[in-house]
Each structure stands twice: as structure tokens, then as C-alpha cells.
mmCIF file of C-alpha atoms in Angstrom:
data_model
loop_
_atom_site.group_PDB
_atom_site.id
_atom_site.type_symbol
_atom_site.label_atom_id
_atom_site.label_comp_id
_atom_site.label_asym_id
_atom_site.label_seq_id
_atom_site.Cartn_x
_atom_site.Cartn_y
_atom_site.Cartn_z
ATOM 1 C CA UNK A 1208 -9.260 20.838 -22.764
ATOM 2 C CA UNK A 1209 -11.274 22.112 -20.204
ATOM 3 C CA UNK A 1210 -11.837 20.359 -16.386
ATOM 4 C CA UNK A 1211 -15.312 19.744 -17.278
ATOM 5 C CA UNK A 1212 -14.192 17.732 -20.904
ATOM 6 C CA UNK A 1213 -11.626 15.379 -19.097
ATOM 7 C CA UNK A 1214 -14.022 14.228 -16.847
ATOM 8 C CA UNK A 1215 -17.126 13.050 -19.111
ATOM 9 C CA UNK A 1216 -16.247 9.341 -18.143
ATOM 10 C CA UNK A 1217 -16.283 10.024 -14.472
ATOM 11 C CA UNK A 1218 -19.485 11.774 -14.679
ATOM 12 C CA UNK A 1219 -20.970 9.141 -16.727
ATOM 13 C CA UNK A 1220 -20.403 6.808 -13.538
ATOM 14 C CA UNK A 1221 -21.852 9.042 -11.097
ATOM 15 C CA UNK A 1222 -24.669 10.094 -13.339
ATOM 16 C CA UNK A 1223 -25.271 6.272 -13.279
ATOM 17 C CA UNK A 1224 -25.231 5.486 -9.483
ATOM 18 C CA UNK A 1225 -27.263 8.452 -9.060
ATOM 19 C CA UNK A 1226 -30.462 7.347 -10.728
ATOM 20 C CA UNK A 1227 -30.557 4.266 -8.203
ATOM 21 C CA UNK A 1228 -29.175 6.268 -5.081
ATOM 22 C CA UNK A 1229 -30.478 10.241 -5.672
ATOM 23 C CA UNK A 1230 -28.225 12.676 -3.563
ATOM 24 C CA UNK A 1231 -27.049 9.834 -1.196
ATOM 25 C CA UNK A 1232 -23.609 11.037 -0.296
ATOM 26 C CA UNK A 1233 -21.531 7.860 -1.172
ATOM 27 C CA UNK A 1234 -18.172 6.669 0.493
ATOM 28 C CA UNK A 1235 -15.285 7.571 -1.793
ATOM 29 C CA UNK A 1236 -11.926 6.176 -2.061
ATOM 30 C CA UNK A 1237 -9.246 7.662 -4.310
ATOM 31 C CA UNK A 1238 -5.626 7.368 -4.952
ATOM 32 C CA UNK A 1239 -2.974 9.221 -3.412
ATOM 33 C CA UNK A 1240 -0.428 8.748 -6.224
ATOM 34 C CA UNK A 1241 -1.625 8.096 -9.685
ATOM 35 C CA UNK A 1242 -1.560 4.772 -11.280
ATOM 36 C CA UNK A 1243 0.594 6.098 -14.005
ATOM 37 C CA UNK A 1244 2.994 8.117 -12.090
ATOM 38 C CA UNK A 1245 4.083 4.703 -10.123
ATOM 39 C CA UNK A 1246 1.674 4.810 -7.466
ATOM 40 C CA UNK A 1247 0.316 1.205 -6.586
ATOM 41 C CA UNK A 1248 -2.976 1.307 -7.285
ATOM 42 C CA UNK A 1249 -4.270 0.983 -10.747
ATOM 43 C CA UNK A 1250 -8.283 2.746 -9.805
ATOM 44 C CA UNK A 1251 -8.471 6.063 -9.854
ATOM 45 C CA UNK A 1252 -11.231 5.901 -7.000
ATOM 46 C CA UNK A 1253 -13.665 3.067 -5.633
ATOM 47 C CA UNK A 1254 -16.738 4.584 -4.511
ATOM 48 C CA UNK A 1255 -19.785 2.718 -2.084
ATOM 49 C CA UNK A 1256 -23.311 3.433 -1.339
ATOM 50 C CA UNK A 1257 -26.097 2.155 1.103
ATOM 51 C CA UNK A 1258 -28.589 0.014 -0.493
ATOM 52 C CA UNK A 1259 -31.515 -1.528 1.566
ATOM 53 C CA UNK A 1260 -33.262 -3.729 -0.481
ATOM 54 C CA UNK A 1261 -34.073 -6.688 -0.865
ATOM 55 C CA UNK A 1262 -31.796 -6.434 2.174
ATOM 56 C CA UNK A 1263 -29.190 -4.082 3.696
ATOM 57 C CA UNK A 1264 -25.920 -4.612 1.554
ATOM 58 C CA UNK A 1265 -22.930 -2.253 0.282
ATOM 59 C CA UNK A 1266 -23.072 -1.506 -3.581
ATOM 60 C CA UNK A 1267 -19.478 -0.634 -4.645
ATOM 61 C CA UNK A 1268 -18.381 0.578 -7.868
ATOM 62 C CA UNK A 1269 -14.365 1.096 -9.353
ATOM 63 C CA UNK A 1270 -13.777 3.969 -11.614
ATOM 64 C CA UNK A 1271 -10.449 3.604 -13.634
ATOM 65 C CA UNK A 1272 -11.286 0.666 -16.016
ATOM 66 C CA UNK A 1273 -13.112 2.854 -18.732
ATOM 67 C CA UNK A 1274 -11.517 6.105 -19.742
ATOM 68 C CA UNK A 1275 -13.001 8.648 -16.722
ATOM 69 C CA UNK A 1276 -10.872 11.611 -18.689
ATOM 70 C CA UNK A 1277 -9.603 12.009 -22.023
ATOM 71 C CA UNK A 1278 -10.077 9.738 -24.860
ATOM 72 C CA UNK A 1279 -6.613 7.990 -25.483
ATOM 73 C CA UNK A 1280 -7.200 4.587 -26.785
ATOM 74 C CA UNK A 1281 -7.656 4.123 -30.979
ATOM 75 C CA UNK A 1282 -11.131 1.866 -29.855
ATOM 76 C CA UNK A 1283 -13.632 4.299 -30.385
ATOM 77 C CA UNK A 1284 -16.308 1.964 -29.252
ATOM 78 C CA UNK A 1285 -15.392 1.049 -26.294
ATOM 79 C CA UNK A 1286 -14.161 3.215 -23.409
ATOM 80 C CA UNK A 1287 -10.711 1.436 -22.447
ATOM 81 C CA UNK A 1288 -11.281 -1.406 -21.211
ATOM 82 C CA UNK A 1289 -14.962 -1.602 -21.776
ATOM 83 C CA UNK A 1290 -15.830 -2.093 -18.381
ATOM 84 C CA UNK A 1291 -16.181 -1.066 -14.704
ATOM 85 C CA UNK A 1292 -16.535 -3.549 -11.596
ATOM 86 C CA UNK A 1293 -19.237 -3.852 -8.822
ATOM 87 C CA UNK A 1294 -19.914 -5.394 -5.982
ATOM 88 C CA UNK A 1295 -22.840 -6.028 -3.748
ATOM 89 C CA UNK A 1296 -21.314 -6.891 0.194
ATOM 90 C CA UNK A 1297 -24.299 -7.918 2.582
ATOM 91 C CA UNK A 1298 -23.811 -4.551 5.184
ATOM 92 C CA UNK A 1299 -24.438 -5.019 8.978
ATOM 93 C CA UNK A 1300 -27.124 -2.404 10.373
ATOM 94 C CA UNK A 1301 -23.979 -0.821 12.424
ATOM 95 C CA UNK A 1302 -21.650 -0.234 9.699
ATOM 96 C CA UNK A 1303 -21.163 3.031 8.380
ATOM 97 C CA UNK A 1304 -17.704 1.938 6.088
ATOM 98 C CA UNK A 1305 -17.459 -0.846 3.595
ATOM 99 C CA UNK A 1306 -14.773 -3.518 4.754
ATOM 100 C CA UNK A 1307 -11.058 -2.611 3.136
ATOM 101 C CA UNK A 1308 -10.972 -6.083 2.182
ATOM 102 C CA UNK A 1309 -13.450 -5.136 -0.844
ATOM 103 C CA UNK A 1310 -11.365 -2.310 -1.783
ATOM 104 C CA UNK A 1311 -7.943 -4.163 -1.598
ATOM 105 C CA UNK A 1312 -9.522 -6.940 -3.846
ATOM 106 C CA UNK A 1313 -10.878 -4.886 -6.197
ATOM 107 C CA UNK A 1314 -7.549 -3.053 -6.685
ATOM 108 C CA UNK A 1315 -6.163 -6.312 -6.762
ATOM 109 C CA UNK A 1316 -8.388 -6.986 -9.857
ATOM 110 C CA UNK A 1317 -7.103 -3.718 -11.502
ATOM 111 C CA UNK A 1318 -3.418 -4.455 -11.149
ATOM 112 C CA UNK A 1319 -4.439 -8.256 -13.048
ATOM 113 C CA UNK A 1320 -6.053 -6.449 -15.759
ATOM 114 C CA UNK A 1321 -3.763 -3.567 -16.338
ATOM 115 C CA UNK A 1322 -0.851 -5.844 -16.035
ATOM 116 C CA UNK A 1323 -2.379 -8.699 -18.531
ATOM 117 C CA UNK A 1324 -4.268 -6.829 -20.700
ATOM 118 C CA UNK A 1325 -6.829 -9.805 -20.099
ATOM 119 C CA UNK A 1326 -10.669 -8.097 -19.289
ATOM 120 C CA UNK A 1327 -13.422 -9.701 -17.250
ATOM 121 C CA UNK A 1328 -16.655 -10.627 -19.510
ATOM 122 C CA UNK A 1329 -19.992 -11.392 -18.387
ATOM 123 C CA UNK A 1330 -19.860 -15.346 -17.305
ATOM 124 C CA UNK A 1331 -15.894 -15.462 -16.405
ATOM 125 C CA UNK A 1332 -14.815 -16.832 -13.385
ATOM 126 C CA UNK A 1333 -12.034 -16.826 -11.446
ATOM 127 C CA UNK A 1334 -10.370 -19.284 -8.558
ATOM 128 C CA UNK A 1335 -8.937 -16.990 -5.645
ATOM 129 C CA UNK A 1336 -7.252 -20.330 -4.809
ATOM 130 C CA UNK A 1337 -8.590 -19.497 -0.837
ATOM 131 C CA UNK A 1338 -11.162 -17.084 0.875
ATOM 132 C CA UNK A 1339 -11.751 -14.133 -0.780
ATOM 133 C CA UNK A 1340 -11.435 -12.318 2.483
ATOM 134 C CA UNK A 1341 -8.575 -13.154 3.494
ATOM 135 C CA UNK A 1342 -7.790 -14.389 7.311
ATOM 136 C CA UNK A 1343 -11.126 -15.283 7.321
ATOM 137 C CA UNK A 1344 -13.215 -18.353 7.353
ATOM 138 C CA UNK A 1345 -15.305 -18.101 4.573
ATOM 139 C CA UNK A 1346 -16.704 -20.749 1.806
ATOM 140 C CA UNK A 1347 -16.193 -18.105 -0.606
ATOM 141 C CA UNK A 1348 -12.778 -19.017 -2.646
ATOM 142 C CA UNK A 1349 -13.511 -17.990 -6.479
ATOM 143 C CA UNK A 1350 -15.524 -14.939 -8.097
ATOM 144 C CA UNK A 1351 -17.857 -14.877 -11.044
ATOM 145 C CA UNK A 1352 -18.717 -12.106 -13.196
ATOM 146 C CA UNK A 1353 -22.290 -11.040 -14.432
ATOM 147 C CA UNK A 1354 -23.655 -8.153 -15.475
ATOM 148 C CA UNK A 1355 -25.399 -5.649 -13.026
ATOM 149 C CA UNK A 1356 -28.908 -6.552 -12.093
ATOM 150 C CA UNK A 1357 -29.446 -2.682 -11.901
ATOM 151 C CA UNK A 1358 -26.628 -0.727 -14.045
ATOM 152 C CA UNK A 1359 -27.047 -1.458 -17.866
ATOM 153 C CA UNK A 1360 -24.225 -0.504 -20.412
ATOM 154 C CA UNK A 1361 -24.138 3.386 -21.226
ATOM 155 C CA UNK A 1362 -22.984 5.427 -23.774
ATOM 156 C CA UNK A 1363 -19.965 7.630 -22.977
ATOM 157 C CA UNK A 1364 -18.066 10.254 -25.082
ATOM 158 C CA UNK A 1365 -15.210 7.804 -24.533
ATOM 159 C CA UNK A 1366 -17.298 5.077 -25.984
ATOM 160 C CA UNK A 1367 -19.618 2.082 -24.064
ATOM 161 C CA UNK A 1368 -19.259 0.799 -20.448
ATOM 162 C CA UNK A 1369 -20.478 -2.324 -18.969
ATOM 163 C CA UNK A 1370 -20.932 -2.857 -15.456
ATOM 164 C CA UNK A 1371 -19.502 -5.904 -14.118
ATOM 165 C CA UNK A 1372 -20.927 -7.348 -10.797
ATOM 166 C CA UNK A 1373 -18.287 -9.500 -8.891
ATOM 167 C CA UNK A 1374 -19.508 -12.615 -6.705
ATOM 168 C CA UNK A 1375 -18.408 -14.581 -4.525
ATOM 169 C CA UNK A 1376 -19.033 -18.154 -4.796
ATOM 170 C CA UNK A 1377 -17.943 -21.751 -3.266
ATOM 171 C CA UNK A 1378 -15.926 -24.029 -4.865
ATOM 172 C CA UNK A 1379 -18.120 -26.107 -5.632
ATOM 173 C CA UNK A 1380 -20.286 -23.860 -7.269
ATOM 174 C CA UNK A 1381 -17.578 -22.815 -9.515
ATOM 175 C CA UNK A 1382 -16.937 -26.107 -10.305
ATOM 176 C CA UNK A 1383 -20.378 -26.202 -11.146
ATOM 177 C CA UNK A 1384 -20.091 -23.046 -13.440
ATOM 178 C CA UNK A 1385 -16.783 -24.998 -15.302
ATOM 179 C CA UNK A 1386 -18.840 -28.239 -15.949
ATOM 180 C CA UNK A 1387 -22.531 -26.235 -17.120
ATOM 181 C CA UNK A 1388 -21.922 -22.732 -17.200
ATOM 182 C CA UNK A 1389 -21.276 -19.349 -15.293
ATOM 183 C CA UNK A 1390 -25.017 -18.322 -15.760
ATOM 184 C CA UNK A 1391 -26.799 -20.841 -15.565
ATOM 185 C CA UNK A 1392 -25.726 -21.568 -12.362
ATOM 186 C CA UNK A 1393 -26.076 -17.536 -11.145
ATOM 187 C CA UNK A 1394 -29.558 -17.471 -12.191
ATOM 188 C CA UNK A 1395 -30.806 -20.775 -10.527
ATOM 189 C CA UNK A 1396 -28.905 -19.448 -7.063
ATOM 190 C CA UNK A 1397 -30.615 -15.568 -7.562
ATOM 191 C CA UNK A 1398 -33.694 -16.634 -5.265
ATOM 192 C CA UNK A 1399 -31.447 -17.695 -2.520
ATOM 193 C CA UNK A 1400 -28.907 -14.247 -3.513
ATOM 194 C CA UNK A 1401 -31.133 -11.647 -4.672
ATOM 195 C CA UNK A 1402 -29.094 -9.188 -6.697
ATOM 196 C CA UNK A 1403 -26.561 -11.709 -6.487
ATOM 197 C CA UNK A 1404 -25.641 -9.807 -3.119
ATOM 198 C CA UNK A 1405 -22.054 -11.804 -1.954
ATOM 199 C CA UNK A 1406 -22.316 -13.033 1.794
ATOM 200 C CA UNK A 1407 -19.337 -13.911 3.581
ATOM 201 C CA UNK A 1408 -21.316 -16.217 5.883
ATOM 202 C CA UNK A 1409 -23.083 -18.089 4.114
ATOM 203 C CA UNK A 1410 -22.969 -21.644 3.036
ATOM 204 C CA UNK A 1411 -23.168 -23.282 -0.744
ATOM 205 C CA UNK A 1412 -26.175 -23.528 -2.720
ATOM 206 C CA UNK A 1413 -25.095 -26.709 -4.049
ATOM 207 C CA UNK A 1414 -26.283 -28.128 -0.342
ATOM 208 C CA UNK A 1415 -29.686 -27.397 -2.093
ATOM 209 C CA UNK A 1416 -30.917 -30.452 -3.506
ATOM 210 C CA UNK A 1417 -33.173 -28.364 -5.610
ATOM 211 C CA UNK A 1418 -30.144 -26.407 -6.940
ATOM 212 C CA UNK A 1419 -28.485 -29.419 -7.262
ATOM 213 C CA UNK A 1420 -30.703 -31.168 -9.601
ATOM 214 C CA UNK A 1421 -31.072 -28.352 -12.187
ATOM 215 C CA UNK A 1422 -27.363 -27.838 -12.680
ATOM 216 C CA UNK A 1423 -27.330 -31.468 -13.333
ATOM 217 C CA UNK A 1424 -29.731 -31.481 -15.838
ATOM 218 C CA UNK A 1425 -28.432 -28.392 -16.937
ATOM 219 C CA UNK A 1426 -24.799 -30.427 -17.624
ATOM 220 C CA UNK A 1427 -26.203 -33.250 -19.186
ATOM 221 C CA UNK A 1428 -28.009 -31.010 -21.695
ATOM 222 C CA UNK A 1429 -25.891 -28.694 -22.542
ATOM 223 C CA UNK A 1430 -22.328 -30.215 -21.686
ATOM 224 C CA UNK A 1431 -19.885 -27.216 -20.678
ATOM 225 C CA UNK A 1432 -19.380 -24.011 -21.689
ATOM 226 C CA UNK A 1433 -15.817 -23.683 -20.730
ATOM 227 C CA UNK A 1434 -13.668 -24.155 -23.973
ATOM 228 C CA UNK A 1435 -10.726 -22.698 -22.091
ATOM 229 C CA UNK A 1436 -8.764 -23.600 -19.409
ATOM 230 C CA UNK A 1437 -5.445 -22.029 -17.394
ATOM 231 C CA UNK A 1438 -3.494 -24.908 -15.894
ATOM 232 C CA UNK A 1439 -0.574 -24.164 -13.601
ATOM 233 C CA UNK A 1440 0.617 -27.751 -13.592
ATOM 234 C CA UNK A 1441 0.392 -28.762 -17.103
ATOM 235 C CA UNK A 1442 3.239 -30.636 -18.832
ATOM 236 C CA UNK A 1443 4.658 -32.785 -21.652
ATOM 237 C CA UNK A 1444 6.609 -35.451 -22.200
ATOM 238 C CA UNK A 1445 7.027 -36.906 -25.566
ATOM 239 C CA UNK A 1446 7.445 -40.424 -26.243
ATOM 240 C CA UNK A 1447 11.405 -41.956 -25.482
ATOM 241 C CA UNK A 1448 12.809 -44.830 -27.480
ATOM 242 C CA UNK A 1449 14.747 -46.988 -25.344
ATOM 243 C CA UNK A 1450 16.533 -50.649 -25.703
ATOM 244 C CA UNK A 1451 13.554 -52.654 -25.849
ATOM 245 C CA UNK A 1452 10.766 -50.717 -26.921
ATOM 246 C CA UNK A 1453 9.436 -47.049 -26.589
ATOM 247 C CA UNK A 1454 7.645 -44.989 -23.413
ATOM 248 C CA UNK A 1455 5.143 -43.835 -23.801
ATOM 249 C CA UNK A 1456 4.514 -39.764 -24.200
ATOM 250 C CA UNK A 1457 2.969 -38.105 -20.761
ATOM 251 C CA UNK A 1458 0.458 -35.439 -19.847
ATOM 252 C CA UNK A 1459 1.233 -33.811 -16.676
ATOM 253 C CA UNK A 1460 -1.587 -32.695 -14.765
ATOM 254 C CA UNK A 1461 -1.708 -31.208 -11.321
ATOM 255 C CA UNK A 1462 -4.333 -33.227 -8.977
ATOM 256 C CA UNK A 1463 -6.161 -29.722 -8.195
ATOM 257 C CA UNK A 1464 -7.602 -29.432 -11.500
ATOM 258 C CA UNK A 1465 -7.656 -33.229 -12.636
ATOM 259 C CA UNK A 1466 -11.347 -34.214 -11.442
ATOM 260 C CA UNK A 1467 -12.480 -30.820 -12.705
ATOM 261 C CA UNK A 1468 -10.769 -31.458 -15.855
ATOM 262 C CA UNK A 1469 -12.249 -34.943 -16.067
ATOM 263 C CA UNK A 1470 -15.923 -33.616 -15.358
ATOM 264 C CA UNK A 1471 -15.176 -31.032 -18.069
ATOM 265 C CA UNK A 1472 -14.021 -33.470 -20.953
ATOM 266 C CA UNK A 1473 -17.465 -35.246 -20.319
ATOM 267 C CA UNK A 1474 -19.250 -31.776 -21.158
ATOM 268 C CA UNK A 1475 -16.716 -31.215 -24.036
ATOM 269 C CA UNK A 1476 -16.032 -34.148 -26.187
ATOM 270 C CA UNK A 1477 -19.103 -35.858 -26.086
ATOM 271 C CA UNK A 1478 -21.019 -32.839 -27.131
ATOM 272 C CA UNK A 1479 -18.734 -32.998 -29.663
ATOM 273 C CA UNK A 1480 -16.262 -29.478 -28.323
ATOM 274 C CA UNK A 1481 -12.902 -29.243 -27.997
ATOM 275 C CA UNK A 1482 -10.910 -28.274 -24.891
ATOM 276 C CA UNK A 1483 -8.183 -25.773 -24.796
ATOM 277 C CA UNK A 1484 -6.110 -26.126 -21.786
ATOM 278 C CA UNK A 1485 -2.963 -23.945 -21.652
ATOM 279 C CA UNK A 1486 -0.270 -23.750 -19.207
ATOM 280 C CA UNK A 1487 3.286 -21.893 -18.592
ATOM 281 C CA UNK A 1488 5.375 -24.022 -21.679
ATOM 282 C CA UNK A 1489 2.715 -25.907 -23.535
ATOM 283 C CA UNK A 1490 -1.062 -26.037 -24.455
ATOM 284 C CA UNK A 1491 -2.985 -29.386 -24.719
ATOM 285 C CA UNK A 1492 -5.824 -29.235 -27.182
ATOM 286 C CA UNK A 1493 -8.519 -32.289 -26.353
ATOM 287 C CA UNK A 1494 -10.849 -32.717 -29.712
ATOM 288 C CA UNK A 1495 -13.440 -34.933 -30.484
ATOM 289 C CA UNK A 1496 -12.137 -37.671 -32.903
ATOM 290 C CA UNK A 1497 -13.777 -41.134 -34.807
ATOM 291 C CA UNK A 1498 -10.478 -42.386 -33.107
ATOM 292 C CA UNK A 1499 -7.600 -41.866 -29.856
ATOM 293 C CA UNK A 1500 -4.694 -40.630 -31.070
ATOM 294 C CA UNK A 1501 -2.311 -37.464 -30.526
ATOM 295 C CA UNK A 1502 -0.241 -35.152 -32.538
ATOM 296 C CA UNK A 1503 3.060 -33.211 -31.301
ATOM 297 C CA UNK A 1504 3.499 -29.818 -32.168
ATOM 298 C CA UNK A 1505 6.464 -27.428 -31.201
ATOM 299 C CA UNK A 1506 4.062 -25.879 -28.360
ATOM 300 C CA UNK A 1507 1.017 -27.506 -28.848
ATOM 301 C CA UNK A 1508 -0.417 -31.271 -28.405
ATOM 302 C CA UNK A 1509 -3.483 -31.997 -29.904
ATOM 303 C CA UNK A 1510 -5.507 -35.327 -28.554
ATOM 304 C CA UNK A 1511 -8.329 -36.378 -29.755
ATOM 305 C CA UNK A 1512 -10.317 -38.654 -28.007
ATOM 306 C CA UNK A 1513 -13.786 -41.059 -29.241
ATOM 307 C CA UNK A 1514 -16.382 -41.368 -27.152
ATOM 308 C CA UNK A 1515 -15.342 -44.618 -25.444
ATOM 309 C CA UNK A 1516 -11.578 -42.979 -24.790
ATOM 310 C CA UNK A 1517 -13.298 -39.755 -23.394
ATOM 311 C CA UNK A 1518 -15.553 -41.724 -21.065
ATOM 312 C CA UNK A 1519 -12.640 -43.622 -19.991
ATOM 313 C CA UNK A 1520 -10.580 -40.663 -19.018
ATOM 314 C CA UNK A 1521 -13.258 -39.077 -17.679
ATOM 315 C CA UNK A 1522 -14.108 -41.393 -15.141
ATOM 316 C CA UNK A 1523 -10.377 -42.152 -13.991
ATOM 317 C CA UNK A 1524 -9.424 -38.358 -13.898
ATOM 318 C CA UNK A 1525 -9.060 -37.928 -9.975
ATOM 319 C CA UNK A 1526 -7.704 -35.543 -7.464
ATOM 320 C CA UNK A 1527 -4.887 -38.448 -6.700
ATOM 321 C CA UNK A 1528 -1.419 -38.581 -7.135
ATOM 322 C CA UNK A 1529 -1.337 -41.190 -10.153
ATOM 323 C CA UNK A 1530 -0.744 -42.702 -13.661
ATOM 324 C CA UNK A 1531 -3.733 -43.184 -15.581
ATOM 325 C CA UNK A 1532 -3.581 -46.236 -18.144
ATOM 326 C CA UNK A 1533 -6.298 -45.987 -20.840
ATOM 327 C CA UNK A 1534 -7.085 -49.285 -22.566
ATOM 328 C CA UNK A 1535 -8.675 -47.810 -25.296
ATOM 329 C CA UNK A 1536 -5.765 -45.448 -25.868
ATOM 330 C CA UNK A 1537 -2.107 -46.208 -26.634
ATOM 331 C CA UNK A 1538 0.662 -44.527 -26.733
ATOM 332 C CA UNK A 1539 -0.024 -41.961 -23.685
ATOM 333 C CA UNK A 1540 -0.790 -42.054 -20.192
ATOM 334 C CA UNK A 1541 -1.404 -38.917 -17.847
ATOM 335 C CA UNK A 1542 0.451 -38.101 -14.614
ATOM 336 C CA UNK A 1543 -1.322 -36.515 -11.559
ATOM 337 C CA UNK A 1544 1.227 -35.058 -9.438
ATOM 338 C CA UNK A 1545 -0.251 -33.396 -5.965
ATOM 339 C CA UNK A 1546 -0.783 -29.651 -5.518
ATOM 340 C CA UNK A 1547 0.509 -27.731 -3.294
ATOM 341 C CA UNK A 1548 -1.650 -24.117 -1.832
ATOM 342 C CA UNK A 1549 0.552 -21.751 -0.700
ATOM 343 C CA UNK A 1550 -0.480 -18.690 0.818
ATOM 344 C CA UNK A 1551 0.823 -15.143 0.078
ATOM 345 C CA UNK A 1552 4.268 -15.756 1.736
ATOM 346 C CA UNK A 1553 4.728 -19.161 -0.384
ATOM 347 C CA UNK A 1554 4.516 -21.532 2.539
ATOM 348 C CA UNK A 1555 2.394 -24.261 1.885
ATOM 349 C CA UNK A 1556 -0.822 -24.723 4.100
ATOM 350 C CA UNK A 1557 -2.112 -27.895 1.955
ATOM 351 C CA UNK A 1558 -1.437 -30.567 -0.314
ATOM 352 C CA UNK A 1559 -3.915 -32.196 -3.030
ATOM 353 C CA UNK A 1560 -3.437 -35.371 -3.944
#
């Protein structure tokens, strides 16, 4: 196959970036050692280029999560992974390189995805569990994923790729995105971030009362569009007979994600949805029911909660170290033990709860 053939992918990506940027000589970063003869880094090349409106800003794009070469994969409509990443960085006047924290995090999303298996889709989010940048002082600790304002989807011999803008975003805003929706909350914030352009500096949009009030609204009418949820501290204990009566079965919850969780059984149950939440030994299932009860499976516990039980929980689900009591539920109680962040060494640097 010719050098021209095992390229079409690549090409695709430039061809792309060159109908917004011309013959703008972009910033390119490859790989010394390729991904899949052990070198560390799973992108063949990140490349940047100079944008200036609606205000001077880095637009970065990965090459390496579509198939930039050959066709290998038996998916003949979609080119590996479907998808490439970008990024819009807010650029000084002065700089002339993008900042290597981009690049490192962007990797860093390669290695997840190659090593998981598990691709980014339009309106996922993700908790960086600190600043994106890190060593620095930013608000920024999660990203969420939305299509490119400015790249659609293209056709590829190797089949379709989607461009993936990555943004940074508050805490609180992604809490907002768990209890509405990813969207919803990106497109009432684009007037304050045009292009959806991430700035290190700035504060959250949920300080806008304005803001505010529509994802509010937008939660009460909708409820929440997360049906899935990744806890770290999620546990099970079943029920104990003892000598004069029974225990009760426990949920283990970690206090991190407990008042999220608690906002986000509001938006689930009583819109009548059901709540996945999974951890490392066991997944909880929390379903709408006409009454509270639960039902032990080998790795999965299904609850189902009425609207009085779901209120309940809902409004006692705190970041506190805890048991929660439900009177309109017997049988079970839930456990908030405290979190502990750790940074990239493992020490901890703060407890929750």
C-alpha cells in the first residue's frame, strides 16, 4: 500500500483544520516511539493553531483516535474509535506555544481510552478530581464533551469522525450537568464562553444568577439525564441475623458523591428513571417503585424507591460522615463514610465528610 493510501485518515484531519485556518503553519507534536511499539503515548501527533476570534485562543486537535493509516478495525462505519479530541485554550497575545499541560492531558485522555476501551460521546463528563492544570489554582476540576462549534463529522475512507471539543468546567457546573444535563448547561454558559473557549482564570457561571435560574428550571422540568453513575466508594452489606433480631442490610456511599447522588435521585425517580450506579464489587440499581423495598442479587442490588422514600433520601443524602434512617423504608439504611483526595503521589491533601 502506497505512503499516500496509509495516510487518508491523517489527511482527512488536516484537510479539516485547513478550511478554518488556510496555510497557517500549525504547531505539531508527534511521538518519538510509537504507541504500539511500547512508547508512552497513545496519539500519534497533537497539532495547534492560532485562532483570533471571538477572542485570541489556541485550537488543538489529537490525531490517533480514528484510524490516520490503514483500515484495521471490522467497523466499517466508524474510523476506530469514532472520534478525535479538541480543545479551545484562551492564548495570551505573547505566546507563540500552546501550554504542555494541554498536550499531557490530552495524552492522558488517550491512554484512558485505549486502555478501557470506553469512548467520549457528545454530553459526557468527566471529574479530574482537582485542577485540570495541575499545580495551578484554577476552578476548573472536571471536563465536558460537546461537539465542535466549527468541525462537523466527515467522511473518511476509514469510515466517520466526530470532533470532540473538551471543556473545562467548575464543579459546580458539573454538578449542574449530573442533576439537568451536559448540554443544557453548555449552551446556556456559550454567551459568557463563546466557542466554549476553556479559561483557566475564570470563575463559575453558576455565580450568574441568570445562569442559575435556567438550570433550575431546566432540572425541575426535565429531571436528569445521567442514568449512569461510577462510584469509587460504593458498597454492600446484606442484612445479618443476630440473637435478637436482624441488621439491617447497608449501602455504602462515599460522602464525595452522596449530595450529588441525592440531587440526582430527585431528577431520576420522580420522573419516573432509574439510576445505575456501579462501583469496583457491586452495582446498585435505584428504580421507581408503587413501594420501598430491595432485592439482592449476586452483584447487583436493585432498590426501588416511591415517591415519598425518594424524597426522603433525597433530602438527607449529605456530604457527612453518617447513617441515614429512612422512616418510610425498612430494612436498609445507607452509610456515608468521608473521602479522602489524594494527589498523584497518594498523599491525601483533603478529607470530605
Amino acid at each position: 500500500m502506497s505512503e499516500e493510501a496509509q495516510s487518508h485518515g491523517w489527511d482527512a484531519i488536516d484537510q479539516a483544520m485547513s478550511k478554518l485556518y488556510g496555510d497557517q503553519e500549525e504547531k505539531h507534536y508527534g511521538t518519538m516511539i510509537p504507541y504500539s511499539l511500547g512508547g508512552p503515548d497513545p496519539l500519534d501527533g497533537i497539532s495547534a493553531y492560532k485562532a483570533e476570534q471571538p477572542l485570541p485562543h489556541w485550537h488543538i486537535v489529537t490525531y490517533g483516535f480514528s484510524e490516520l493509516y490503514e483500515k484495521e478495525s471490522d467497523d466499517a462505519e466508524h474510523s476506530g474509535y469514532g472520534f478525535e479530541l479538541t480543545m479551545r485554550l484562551k492564548r495570551e497575545e505573547t505566546e507563540e506555544e500552546p501550554p504542555g499541560w494541554a498536550l499531557n492531558l490530552l495524552q492522558n485522555m488517550g491512554r484512558y481510552v485505549f486502555r478501557s476501551g470506553n469512548v467520549f460521546r457528545s454530553g459526557d463528563y468527566l471529574d479530574a478530581n482537582g485542577p485540570i492544570c495541575l499545580g495551578s489554582d484554577t476552578r476548573l476540576t472536571a471536563l465536558a464533551f460537546v461537539e465542535d462549534p466549527e468541525l462537523s463529522a466527515m467522511d473518511t475512507p476509514n469510515g466517520q469522525v466526530q470532533f470532540l471539543q473538551m471543556v473545562g468546567i467548575t464543579g459546580d457546573e458539573l454538578e449542574a450537568m449530573q442533576t439537568w444535563n451536559t448540554l443544557g448547561v453548555l449552551e446556556t454558559c456559550e454567551e459568557q464562553m463563546p466557542l466554549y473557549i476553556t479559561d483557566l482564570a475564570r470563575d463559575s457561571f453558576m455565580k450568574n444568577p441568570a445562569i442559575a435560574e435556567v438550570v433550575q428550571r431546566g432540572m425541575e422540568r426535565d429531571g436528569s439525564n445521567t442514568g449512569f453513575l461510577y462510584v469509587d466508594q460504593l458498597g454492600w452489606e446484606p442484612a445479618k441475623k443476630r440473637l435478637l433480631g436482624r441488621t439491617p442490610a447497608v449501602v455504602r456511599l462515599g460522602a464525595k458523591q452522596a449530595g450529588i447522588v441525592g440531587k440526582m435521585l430527585a431528577g431520576r425517580i420522580l420522573k419516573g428513571k432509574s439510576l445505575y450506579m456501579s462501583g469496583p464489587d457491586i452495582q446498585v440499581v435505584w428504580e421507581p417503585g408503587e413501594k420501598p423495598g430491595f432485592e439482592e442479587e449476586e452483584d447487583e442490588i436493585r432498590i426501588k424507591l416511591d415517591e415519598a422514600s425518594a424524597a426522603e433520601l433525597s433530602g438527607k443524602l449529605q456530604p457527612k460522615e453518617g447513617v441515614i434512617v429512612l422512616s418510610s423504608f425498612k430494612g436498609m439504611t445507607l452509610h456515608i463514610v468521608p473521602t479522602h483526595i489524594k494527589d498523584q503521589d497518594g498523599n491525601i491533601v483533603s478529607t470530605i465528610g
